[in-house]
Short mmCIF file of C-alpha atoms and ligand atoms in Angstrom, two decimals:
data_model
loop_
_atom_site.label_atom_id
_atom_site.label_comp_id
_atom_site.label_asym_id
_atom_site.label_seq_id
_atom_site.Cartn_x
_atom_site.Cartn_y
_atom_site.Cartn_z
CA UNK A 1 -42.12 -33.99 -32.19
CA UNK A 2 -39.36 -36.34 -31.00
CA UNK A 3 -36.92 -33.86 -29.76
CA UNK A 4 -39.76 -32.16 -28.02
CA UNK A 5 -40.50 -35.38 -26.10
CA UNK A 6 -36.80 -35.81 -25.48
CA UNK A 7 -36.27 -32.17 -23.88
CA UNK A 8 -36.14 -31.75 -20.27
CA UNK A 9 -39.17 -29.79 -20.30
CA UNK A 10 -40.99 -33.09 -20.95
CA UNK A 11 -43.74 -33.00 -23.63
CA UNK A 12 -46.85 -34.69 -25.25
CA UNK A 13 -46.88 -37.09 -28.24
CA UNK A 14 -49.75 -35.53 -30.23
CA UNK A 15 -52.70 -33.07 -30.33
CA UNK A 16 -54.79 -35.20 -27.97
CA UNK A 17 -51.74 -35.07 -25.32
CA UNK A 18 -51.74 -31.59 -25.44
CA UNK A 19 -55.48 -31.07 -25.14
CA UNK A 20 -56.00 -33.03 -22.33
CA UNK A 21 -52.71 -31.45 -20.59
CA UNK A 22 -54.22 -27.99 -21.19
CA UNK A 23 -57.66 -29.28 -20.06
CA UNK A 24 -56.10 -30.67 -17.03
CA UNK A 25 -54.21 -27.23 -16.50
CA UNK A 26 -57.73 -25.77 -16.92
CA UNK A 27 -59.99 -27.91 -15.06
CA UNK A 28 -58.95 -27.80 -11.51
CA UNK A 29 -60.16 -26.14 -7.92
CA UNK A 30 -61.06 -22.97 -10.24
CA UNK A 31 -64.05 -24.76 -11.56
CA UNK A 32 -65.14 -26.92 -8.61
CA UNK A 33 -64.00 -24.94 -5.50
CA UNK A 34 -63.59 -21.19 -6.99
CA UNK A 35 -66.56 -20.97 -9.27
CA UNK A 36 -69.63 -21.81 -6.96
CA UNK A 37 -68.34 -19.44 -4.36
CA UNK A 38 -67.59 -16.45 -6.92
CA UNK A 39 -71.22 -17.07 -8.38
CA UNK A 40 -72.70 -17.31 -4.83
CA UNK A 41 -70.82 -13.92 -3.84
CA UNK A 42 -71.60 -12.61 -7.33
CA UNK A 43 -75.13 -12.88 -7.07
CA UNK A 44 -75.98 -15.62 -8.97
CA UNK A 45 -77.16 -15.75 -12.62
CA UNK A 46 -75.79 -12.40 -13.79
CA UNK A 47 -72.38 -13.43 -12.91
CA UNK A 48 -72.74 -16.58 -14.85
CA UNK A 49 -73.37 -14.76 -17.76
CA UNK A 50 -70.65 -12.38 -17.50
CA UNK A 51 -68.48 -15.23 -17.09
CA UNK A 52 -69.63 -17.10 -19.93
CA UNK A 53 -69.41 -14.01 -22.14
CA UNK A 54 -65.85 -13.25 -21.13
CA UNK A 55 -65.16 -16.96 -21.76
CA UNK A 56 -65.98 -16.97 -25.11
CA UNK A 57 -65.72 -13.35 -26.30
CA UNK A 58 -62.55 -12.34 -24.63
CA UNK A 59 -60.58 -15.48 -23.29
CA UNK A 60 -60.96 -17.36 -26.64
CA UNK A 61 -58.93 -14.95 -28.52
CA UNK A 62 -56.45 -14.58 -25.72
CA UNK A 63 -56.11 -18.19 -25.45
CA UNK A 64 -55.44 -18.52 -29.10
CA UNK A 65 -52.59 -15.86 -29.02
CA UNK A 66 -50.90 -17.39 -26.05
CA UNK A 67 -50.86 -20.84 -27.37
CA UNK A 68 -49.59 -19.52 -31.16
CA UNK A 69 -46.73 -17.62 -29.46
CA UNK A 70 -45.61 -21.04 -27.52
CA UNK A 71 -45.79 -22.81 -30.66
CA UNK A 72 -44.06 -20.56 -32.78
CA UNK A 73 -41.28 -19.81 -30.46
CA UNK A 74 -41.18 -23.27 -28.87
CA UNK A 75 -40.08 -21.41 -25.62
CA UNK A 76 -40.82 -20.67 -22.03
CA UNK A 77 -42.99 -17.58 -21.02
CA UNK A 78 -40.41 -15.21 -20.80
CA UNK A 79 -38.03 -16.60 -23.32
CA UNK A 80 -40.87 -16.60 -26.05
CA UNK A 81 -40.99 -12.90 -26.30
CA UNK A 82 -37.11 -12.68 -27.09
CA UNK A 83 -37.48 -15.51 -29.38
CA UNK A 84 -40.01 -14.04 -31.38
CA UNK A 85 -37.85 -10.89 -31.83
CA UNK A 86 -39.10 -8.43 -28.86
CA UNK A 87 -36.79 -8.86 -26.01
CA UNK A 88 -38.15 -5.52 -24.41
CA UNK A 89 -41.50 -7.59 -24.13
CA UNK A 90 -40.13 -10.17 -21.94
CA UNK A 91 -41.32 -8.46 -18.49
CA UNK A 92 -44.74 -9.50 -19.51
CA UNK A 93 -43.26 -13.01 -19.01
CA UNK A 94 -41.78 -11.81 -15.80
CA UNK A 95 -45.23 -10.71 -14.66
CA UNK A 96 -46.64 -14.03 -15.56
CA UNK A 97 -44.04 -16.09 -13.57
CA UNK A 98 -44.67 -13.97 -10.73
CA UNK A 99 -48.50 -14.59 -11.00
CA UNK A 100 -48.24 -18.03 -11.59
CA UNK A 101 -46.14 -18.41 -8.27
CA UNK A 102 -48.36 -16.36 -6.22
CA UNK A 103 -51.34 -18.30 -7.39
CA UNK A 104 -49.60 -21.72 -6.95
CA UNK A 105 -48.81 -20.78 -3.17
CA UNK A 106 -52.32 -20.37 -2.31
CA UNK A 107 -53.65 -23.01 -4.88
CA UNK A 108 -51.42 -25.71 -2.66
CA UNK A 109 -53.27 -24.56 0.44
CA UNK A 110 -56.51 -25.27 -0.62
CA UNK A 111 -55.35 -28.35 -2.65
CA UNK A 112 -54.62 -29.75 0.88
CA UNK A 113 -57.76 -28.93 2.33
CA UNK A 114 -59.39 -30.98 -0.43
CA UNK A 115 -56.87 -33.98 0.52
CA UNK A 116 -57.72 -33.61 4.18
CA UNK A 117 -61.33 -33.82 3.18
CA UNK A 118 -60.92 -36.80 1.41
CA UNK A 119 -59.78 -38.45 4.49
CA UNK A 120 -62.56 -36.93 6.63
CA UNK A 121 -65.10 -38.44 4.13
CA UNK A 122 -63.81 -41.59 4.29
CA UNK A 123 -64.04 -41.91 8.09
CA UNK A 124 -67.46 -40.75 7.83
CA UNK A 125 -66.68 -37.32 9.78
CA UNK A 126 -69.41 -35.52 7.77
CA UNK A 127 -69.77 -33.00 10.41
CA UNK A 128 -66.64 -31.48 9.40
CA UNK A 129 -68.86 -29.14 7.18
CA UNK A 130 -70.32 -27.31 10.12
CA UNK A 131 -66.78 -27.00 11.56
CA UNK A 132 -64.68 -25.91 8.41
CA UNK A 133 -63.40 -22.79 10.54
CA UNK A 134 -62.06 -25.06 13.17
CA UNK A 135 -60.71 -27.37 9.99
CA UNK A 136 -58.65 -24.68 8.38
CA UNK A 137 -57.99 -23.02 11.73
CA UNK A 138 -55.89 -26.29 12.51
CA UNK A 139 -52.74 -25.23 10.66
CA UNK A 140 -50.98 -28.53 11.58
CA UNK A 141 -53.35 -30.93 9.37
CA UNK A 142 -53.07 -28.19 6.53
CA UNK A 143 -49.08 -28.04 6.96
CA UNK A 144 -49.15 -31.83 6.55
CA UNK A 145 -51.43 -31.96 3.64
CA UNK A 146 -50.25 -29.11 1.99
CA UNK A 147 -46.51 -30.70 2.01
CA UNK A 148 -47.64 -33.75 0.81
CA UNK A 149 -49.26 -32.12 -2.27
CA UNK A 150 -46.58 -29.99 -2.98
CA UNK A 151 -44.18 -32.60 -2.87
CA UNK A 152 -46.23 -34.95 -5.37
CA UNK A 153 -46.08 -31.93 -7.56
CA UNK A 154 -42.64 -31.33 -7.43
CA UNK A 155 -42.02 -34.87 -8.02
CA UNK A 156 -43.99 -35.03 -11.24
CA UNK A 157 -42.75 -31.77 -12.40
CA UNK A 158 -39.05 -33.07 -11.96
CA UNK A 159 -39.98 -36.08 -13.82
CA UNK A 160 -41.32 -34.44 -16.72
CA UNK A 161 -45.00 -34.71 -17.65
CA UNK A 162 -45.55 -37.09 -20.43
CA UNK A 163 -45.34 -40.55 -18.08
CA UNK A 164 -47.27 -40.26 -15.19
CA UNK A 165 -49.62 -37.38 -15.13
CA UNK A 166 -50.58 -37.80 -18.84
CA UNK A 167 -51.76 -41.23 -18.10
CA UNK A 168 -53.04 -40.56 -14.83
CA UNK A 169 -55.56 -37.75 -16.45
CA UNK A 170 -56.60 -40.08 -19.02
CA UNK A 171 -58.21 -41.99 -16.67
CA UNK A 172 -59.20 -39.57 -13.79
CA UNK A 173 -60.41 -36.52 -15.49
CA UNK A 174 -63.12 -38.65 -17.30
CA UNK A 175 -64.12 -40.46 -13.72
CA UNK A 176 -64.33 -36.94 -12.01
CA UNK A 177 -66.76 -35.85 -14.96
CA UNK A 178 -68.64 -38.83 -14.44
CA UNK A 179 -68.91 -38.35 -10.63
CA UNK A 180 -70.06 -34.76 -10.82
CA UNK A 181 -72.59 -35.63 -13.60
CA UNK A 182 -73.87 -38.36 -11.46
CA UNK A 183 -73.95 -35.90 -8.27
CA UNK A 184 -75.57 -33.31 -10.34
CA UNK A 185 -78.36 -35.71 -11.37
CA UNK A 186 -79.02 -36.75 -7.80
CA UNK A 187 -78.69 -33.14 -6.34
CA UNK A 188 -81.33 -31.88 -8.65
CA UNK A 189 -83.71 -34.44 -7.33
CA UNK A 190 -83.48 -32.95 -4.07
CA UNK A 191 -86.27 -30.97 -2.62
CA UNK A 192 -85.77 -27.30 -2.84
CA UNK A 193 -83.15 -27.95 -5.73
CA UNK A 194 -85.19 -25.73 -8.41
CA UNK A 195 -84.79 -22.80 -6.09
CA UNK A 196 -80.99 -23.05 -6.62
CA UNK A 197 -81.13 -23.84 -10.20
CA UNK A 198 -83.42 -20.59 -10.73
CA UNK A 199 -80.64 -18.31 -8.78
CA UNK A 200 -77.99 -20.02 -10.83
CA UNK A 201 -79.48 -19.41 -14.28
CA UNK A 202 -81.91 -16.72 -13.88
CA UNK A 203 -79.84 -13.47 -14.15
CA UNK A 204 -80.94 -10.58 -12.19
CA UNK A 205 -79.50 -7.80 -13.89
CA UNK A 206 -79.53 -5.47 -11.06
CA UNK A 207 -76.78 -7.33 -9.72
CA UNK A 208 -74.56 -6.52 -12.30
CA UNK A 209 -72.13 -3.92 -10.79
CA UNK A 210 -68.52 -3.07 -11.69
CA UNK A 211 -67.36 -5.68 -8.85
CA UNK A 212 -69.17 -8.51 -10.31
CA UNK A 213 -67.76 -7.94 -13.86
CA UNK A 214 -64.26 -8.05 -12.97
CA UNK A 215 -64.74 -11.03 -10.33
CA UNK A 216 -66.06 -12.77 -13.46
CA UNK A 217 -63.27 -11.81 -15.65
CA UNK A 218 -60.67 -12.73 -12.97
CA UNK A 219 -62.81 -15.87 -12.65
CA UNK A 220 -62.32 -16.72 -16.36
CA UNK A 221 -59.09 -16.06 -16.97
CA UNK A 222 -58.07 -17.98 -13.66
CA UNK A 223 -60.44 -20.90 -14.57
CA UNK A 224 -58.77 -21.21 -18.25
CA UNK A 225 -55.22 -20.79 -16.94
CA UNK A 226 -55.02 -17.76 -18.82
CA UNK A 227 -52.82 -14.67 -18.40
CA UNK A 228 -49.87 -15.89 -16.87
CA UNK A 229 -47.82 -17.81 -19.55
CA UNK A 230 -48.98 -21.38 -18.80
CA UNK A 231 -50.46 -22.04 -22.18
CA UNK A 232 -47.37 -20.23 -24.10
CA UNK A 233 -45.40 -23.15 -22.23
CA UNK A 234 -48.27 -25.68 -23.17
CA UNK A 235 -48.37 -24.24 -26.87
CA UNK A 236 -44.70 -24.91 -27.23
CA UNK A 237 -45.67 -28.53 -27.14
CA UNK A 238 -48.32 -28.48 -29.72
CA UNK A 239 -47.13 -29.96 -33.35
CA UNK A 240 -47.13 -27.45 -36.25
CA UNK A 241 -49.66 -29.13 -38.25
CA UNK A 242 -52.14 -29.43 -35.51
CA UNK A 243 -55.47 -27.67 -35.64
CA UNK A 244 -54.82 -24.93 -33.24
CA UNK A 245 -58.34 -23.52 -33.35
CA UNK A 246 -60.38 -26.94 -32.60
CA UNK A 247 -57.65 -27.60 -29.88
CA UNK A 248 -58.43 -24.28 -28.33
CA UNK A 249 -62.12 -24.66 -28.54
CA UNK A 250 -61.97 -28.39 -27.15
CA UNK A 251 -60.03 -27.08 -24.03
CA UNK A 252 -62.38 -23.81 -23.55
CA UNK A 253 -65.50 -26.17 -23.90
CA UNK A 254 -64.05 -28.77 -21.28
CA UNK A 255 -63.24 -26.32 -18.87
CA UNK A 256 -66.36 -24.11 -19.08
CA UNK A 257 -68.56 -27.38 -19.14
CA UNK A 258 -67.07 -28.59 -15.96
CA UNK A 259 -67.60 -25.24 -14.20
CA UNK A 260 -71.05 -25.08 -15.53
CA UNK A 261 -72.24 -28.63 -14.18
CA UNK A 262 -70.39 -28.14 -10.76
CA UNK A 263 -72.17 -24.77 -10.41
CA UNK A 264 -75.38 -26.91 -11.11
CA UNK A 265 -74.90 -29.41 -8.68
CA UNK A 266 -73.72 -27.01 -6.05
CA UNK A 267 -76.42 -24.45 -5.94
CA UNK A 268 -79.04 -27.59 -5.92
CA UNK A 269 -77.30 -28.66 -2.76
CA UNK A 270 -77.15 -25.40 -1.25
CA UNK A 271 -80.76 -24.45 -1.75
CA UNK A 272 -81.76 -27.91 -0.92
CA UNK A 273 -80.17 -27.81 2.64
CA UNK A 274 -81.22 -24.36 2.71
CA UNK A 275 -77.81 -23.01 3.12
CA UNK A 276 -78.52 -19.99 0.57
CA UNK A 277 -77.82 -16.37 1.78
CA UNK A 278 -75.03 -16.93 3.90
CA UNK A 279 -72.60 -15.84 1.63
CA UNK A 280 -70.29 -18.55 1.30
CA UNK A 281 -66.60 -17.43 0.80
CA UNK A 282 -63.79 -20.01 -0.18
CA UNK A 283 -65.39 -22.53 2.09
CA UNK A 284 -68.39 -22.99 0.18
CA UNK A 285 -67.86 -26.54 -1.31
CA UNK A 286 -66.43 -27.61 2.17
CA UNK A 287 -69.29 -26.49 3.90
CA UNK A 288 -71.83 -27.49 1.83
CA UNK A 289 -70.78 -31.18 0.27
CA UNK A 290 -70.37 -33.05 3.42
CA UNK A 291 -74.05 -32.67 4.24
CA UNK A 292 -74.97 -33.84 0.88
CA UNK A 293 -72.87 -36.72 1.12
CA UNK A 294 -74.38 -37.38 4.47
CA UNK A 295 -77.74 -37.83 2.71
CA UNK A 296 -76.48 -40.26 0.21
CA UNK A 297 -76.20 -42.61 3.26
CA UNK A 298 -73.69 -43.72 5.86
CA UNK A 299 -71.70 -45.86 3.80
CA UNK A 300 -72.22 -45.04 0.16
CA UNK A 301 -71.95 -41.34 1.63
CA UNK A 302 -68.33 -42.14 2.64
CA UNK A 303 -67.31 -44.03 -0.35
CA UNK A 304 -68.77 -41.32 -2.86
CA UNK A 305 -67.77 -38.27 -0.59
CA UNK A 306 -64.07 -39.91 -0.37
CA UNK A 307 -63.77 -40.58 -3.73
CA UNK A 308 -64.92 -36.87 -5.02
CA UNK A 309 -62.50 -35.31 -2.79
CA UNK A 310 -59.94 -38.02 -4.01
CA UNK A 311 -60.84 -36.74 -7.81
CA UNK A 312 -60.94 -33.28 -6.93
CA UNK A 313 -57.37 -33.65 -5.63
CA UNK A 314 -56.30 -35.09 -8.85
CA UNK A 315 -57.83 -32.17 -10.82
CA UNK A 316 -55.84 -29.91 -8.61
CA UNK A 317 -52.63 -31.62 -9.38
CA UNK A 318 -52.59 -31.35 -13.10
CA UNK A 319 -53.24 -27.66 -12.37
CA UNK A 320 -50.48 -27.33 -10.10
CA UNK A 321 -48.11 -29.28 -12.23
CA UNK A 322 -48.96 -26.52 -15.14
CA UNK A 323 -48.44 -23.57 -12.36
CA UNK A 324 -44.82 -24.94 -11.32
CA UNK A 325 -44.04 -25.43 -15.12
CA UNK A 326 -44.05 -21.71 -15.95
CA UNK A 327 -41.27 -20.51 -13.13
CA UNK A 328 -39.46 -23.61 -13.51
CA UNK A 329 -39.03 -23.27 -17.27
CA UNK A 330 -37.86 -19.82 -16.75
CA UNK A 331 -35.42 -20.54 -14.16
CA UNK A 332 -34.10 -23.78 -16.11
CA UNK A 333 -33.29 -21.50 -19.37
CA UNK A 334 -32.66 -18.29 -18.14
CA UNK A 335 -30.31 -19.06 -15.06
CA UNK A 336 -28.84 -22.24 -16.59
CA UNK A 337 -29.90 -24.44 -13.36
CA UNK A 338 -30.44 -27.98 -13.96
CA UNK A 339 -34.12 -29.07 -13.97
CA UNK A 340 -34.08 -31.24 -10.79
CA UNK A 341 -32.34 -28.56 -8.92
CA UNK A 342 -34.76 -25.88 -10.29
CA UNK A 343 -37.81 -27.64 -9.42
CA UNK A 344 -36.94 -28.17 -5.85
CA UNK A 345 -35.95 -24.81 -5.02
CA UNK A 346 -38.81 -23.24 -6.71
CA UNK A 347 -41.30 -25.61 -5.31
CA UNK A 348 -40.06 -24.99 -1.91
CA UNK A 349 -39.88 -21.36 -2.10
CA UNK A 350 -43.09 -21.44 -3.31
CA UNK A 351 -44.50 -23.38 -0.71
CA UNK A 352 -42.99 -21.36 2.07
CA UNK A 353 -44.64 -18.40 0.57
CA UNK A 354 -48.12 -20.42 1.14
CA UNK A 355 -47.49 -20.69 4.58
CA UNK A 356 -48.99 -17.33 5.64
CA UNK A 357 -52.10 -18.41 3.63
CA UNK A 358 -52.24 -21.42 5.76
CA UNK A 359 -51.63 -19.30 9.21
CA UNK A 360 -54.35 -16.45 8.03
CA UNK A 361 -57.17 -18.49 9.08
CA UNK A 362 -57.25 -17.44 12.65
CA UNK A 363 -54.37 -18.87 13.62
CA UNK A 364 -52.15 -15.79 13.37
CA UNK A 365 -53.95 -12.40 13.59
CA UNK A 366 -51.54 -10.58 11.46
CA UNK A 367 -52.33 -12.82 8.36
CA UNK A 368 -55.66 -13.07 9.24
CA UNK A 369 -56.50 -9.59 9.30
CA UNK A 370 -54.16 -8.78 6.75
CA UNK A 371 -55.05 -5.75 4.84
CA UNK A 372 -58.08 -3.60 5.03
CA UNK A 373 -59.24 -1.91 1.89
CA UNK A 374 -60.15 1.41 1.79
CA UNK A 375 -63.78 1.67 2.55
CA UNK A 376 -64.30 -2.19 3.23
CA UNK A 377 -66.31 -3.64 6.00
CA UNK A 378 -63.81 -6.20 6.94
CA UNK A 379 -60.12 -6.77 6.47
CA UNK A 380 -59.41 -9.82 4.12
CA UNK A 381 -56.74 -12.67 4.97
CA UNK A 382 -53.36 -12.92 3.78
CA UNK A 383 -54.82 -15.93 0.97
CA UNK A 384 -57.72 -13.76 -0.34
CA UNK A 385 -55.36 -10.73 -0.66
CA UNK A 386 -52.96 -12.82 -2.93
CA UNK A 387 -55.97 -14.17 -4.71
CA UNK A 388 -57.19 -10.74 -5.38
CA UNK A 389 -54.10 -9.47 -6.54
CA UNK A 390 -52.86 -12.52 -8.84
CA UNK A 391 -55.86 -13.64 -9.99
CA UNK A 392 -58.10 -10.73 -10.37
CA UNK A 393 -55.63 -7.85 -11.30
CA UNK A 394 -52.54 -9.86 -12.57
CA UNK A 395 -54.25 -12.46 -14.88
CA UNK A 396 -56.43 -9.91 -16.65
CA UNK A 397 -53.40 -7.48 -17.03
CA UNK A 398 -51.45 -10.39 -18.28
CA UNK A 399 -54.02 -11.08 -20.92
CA UNK A 400 -54.24 -7.49 -21.95
CA UNK A 401 -50.67 -7.24 -22.47
CA UNK A 402 -50.75 -10.60 -24.49
CA UNK A 403 -53.32 -9.22 -26.62
CA UNK A 404 -51.64 -5.89 -27.44
CA UNK A 405 -48.51 -7.68 -27.96
CA UNK A 406 -50.03 -10.03 -30.43
CA UNK A 407 -52.06 -7.40 -32.39
CA UNK A 408 -49.57 -4.63 -32.46
CA UNK A 409 -45.95 -5.84 -31.89
CA UNK A 410 -45.94 -9.25 -33.45
CA UNK A 411 -48.88 -8.02 -35.49
CA UNK A 412 -52.43 -9.85 -36.55
CA UNK A 413 -50.81 -11.24 -39.88
CA UNK A 414 -48.18 -12.86 -38.34
CA UNK A 415 -50.54 -14.25 -35.69
CA UNK A 416 -52.81 -15.48 -38.50
CA UNK A 417 -50.23 -17.15 -40.56
CA UNK A 418 -48.92 -19.16 -37.40
CA UNK A 419 -52.62 -20.53 -36.82
CA UNK A 420 -53.24 -21.04 -40.47
CA UNK A 421 -50.49 -23.86 -40.03
CA UNK A 422 -53.08 -26.54 -39.56
CA UNK A 423 -55.80 -24.47 -40.11
CA UNK A 424 -55.76 -22.93 -43.83
CA UNK A 425 -59.19 -21.03 -43.40
CA UNK A 426 -58.60 -19.56 -40.38
CA UNK A 427 -57.95 -16.12 -41.66
CA UNK A 428 -61.28 -16.02 -44.15
CA UNK A 429 -63.37 -17.28 -41.64
CA UNK A 430 -65.59 -15.77 -39.31
CA UNK A 431 -63.83 -16.78 -36.12
CA UNK A 432 -60.68 -15.81 -37.62
CA UNK A 433 -61.62 -12.45 -38.35
CA UNK A 434 -63.43 -12.03 -34.78
CA UNK A 435 -60.16 -12.84 -32.91
CA UNK A 436 -58.11 -10.63 -34.91
CA UNK A 437 -60.77 -7.98 -34.26
CA UNK A 438 -60.80 -8.98 -30.51
CA UNK A 439 -56.89 -8.88 -30.23
CA UNK A 440 -56.99 -5.49 -31.93
CA UNK A 441 -59.65 -3.48 -30.25
CA UNK A 442 -61.97 -5.48 -27.93
CA UNK A 443 -59.56 -6.85 -25.48
CA UNK A 444 -57.11 -4.22 -24.92
CA UNK A 445 -59.99 -1.82 -24.41
CA UNK A 446 -62.17 -3.82 -21.87
CA UNK A 447 -59.17 -5.85 -20.31
CA UNK A 448 -57.31 -2.59 -20.28
CA UNK A 449 -59.90 -0.74 -18.44
CA UNK A 450 -61.07 -3.48 -16.08
CA UNK A 451 -57.43 -3.77 -14.72
CA UNK A 452 -57.25 0.14 -14.01
CA UNK A 453 -60.35 0.62 -12.78
CA UNK A 454 -60.06 -2.56 -10.37
CA UNK A 455 -56.43 -1.57 -9.31
CA UNK A 456 -57.68 1.90 -8.33
CA UNK A 457 -60.94 1.22 -6.75
CA UNK A 458 -59.36 -2.09 -4.94
CA UNK A 459 -56.17 -1.17 -3.75
CA UNK A 460 -56.38 2.58 -3.51
CA UNK A 461 -59.82 3.58 -2.82
CA UNK A 462 -60.20 5.49 -5.93
CA UNK A 463 -63.37 5.03 -7.28
CA UNK A 464 -63.79 5.98 -10.96
CA UNK A 465 -66.89 3.93 -11.38
CA UNK A 466 -69.96 3.43 -8.94
N1 LIG B 502 -57.13 -23.04 -13.99
C1 LIG B 502 -56.79 -23.80 -12.76
C2 LIG B 502 -58.27 -24.08 -11.91
O1 LIG B 502 -59.21 -23.76 -12.57
C3 LIG B 502 -55.74 -23.21 -12.11
C4 LIG B 502 -54.55 -22.79 -12.84
C5 LIG B 502 -53.36 -23.84 -13.48
C6 LIG B 502 -54.10 -21.42 -13.18
N2 LIG B 502 -52.76 -23.20 -14.25
C7 LIG B 502 -52.90 -21.75 -14.15
C8 LIG B 502 -54.81 -20.44 -13.13
C9 LIG B 502 -52.32 -20.70 -14.78
C10 LIG B 502 -54.10 -19.38 -13.57
C11 LIG B 502 -53.31 -19.33 -14.53
O2 LIG B 502 -58.16 -24.57 -11.18
#
């Protein structure tokens, strides 16, 4: 591992370092900001059931494939395919770099909201929740907070990940978990909370539509940082003798666990504050939580609320680092740009591409009503459009391609061989057999068909299903 640590990409000392970094990448705004509003818009419990099924049945095998490919080749998302002897498949990596960059562009804007909210909570401005529209419409503040956020991300990626971010995550991630657990306990004692828990946990299967299914799929990929090569890149840091299967399971459980707890907390708060049924959209945690913090008390509420958004920003930071790392390592390797310069250029370009997302919340009409999908009631803004495109479409597409590549080009036996370094029983275990089966049949079939139907129905108004 020593040479990996010294390499310009930065690296982690051992399996725990890898698990922490990958879990840090996975746990972020996706769990605490995105998951609750997707559940809310997707009809509650039925969405949760689909999400869990996708995570364990489809994402787990794809995750194993990405990590194995990274570990085998020790390369970035594009280079990995060439290194493995299949240069023609490198465009999968290009798609990965593209989707990562698109995701980072809007992710950074939302991270800026979280940072701004930390300030609002510390100053005791709980009413900001009722003025969320104005808050995001005020692009000056958003510009300042997002610039700060991208700056820190660039700084960390430029330094390499082993020092600051690894150490910081070791303290901050457990603190976040502790705080959400405490808030969840508090939220469950609020009046009306049980209605929220019911909405969240008892599935109403009539809510299952094609739209909720692909929303759940996109959410699963997004939350696990899957389908865009982040785990190929991080996988290249895993030691050859480490047990990949247990590492993958830990990452998956940490991510799903935190999303699940965050959901429980959110729906208790939503229902106890009587905010249910208002949809929610991208503002959900920002409209609901200030009121919840206010109910804790004027001083304690400020402190807890402020810390909550600080820790959320840190969770977002370990994710933005992984998002930026993918295009940066590609540019460093393929265009022979020095790392430091590559980080600044790529970070700056992605930041600029995020500006329309900032201006699409009422500031500039063009970005606010950016596209009107065929047959939809309302136009969506720039940010939602990029999110639909990158996270709901490109990620499952990326996952589909990785599964097909692993099963049919790289081949199941070779994949199995790689995993068996560090876990010799894998091939004969039930999990091993299932993983290969899923990569061969289940993942290509489900991911492929969902991606195609999504693209046709969402962007072209051609409805093959319902
Ligand atoms: N998974 C992160 C979250 O839930 C976001 C993220 C980081 C991501 N890296 C990624 C999403 C790579 C997709 C692909 O907040």
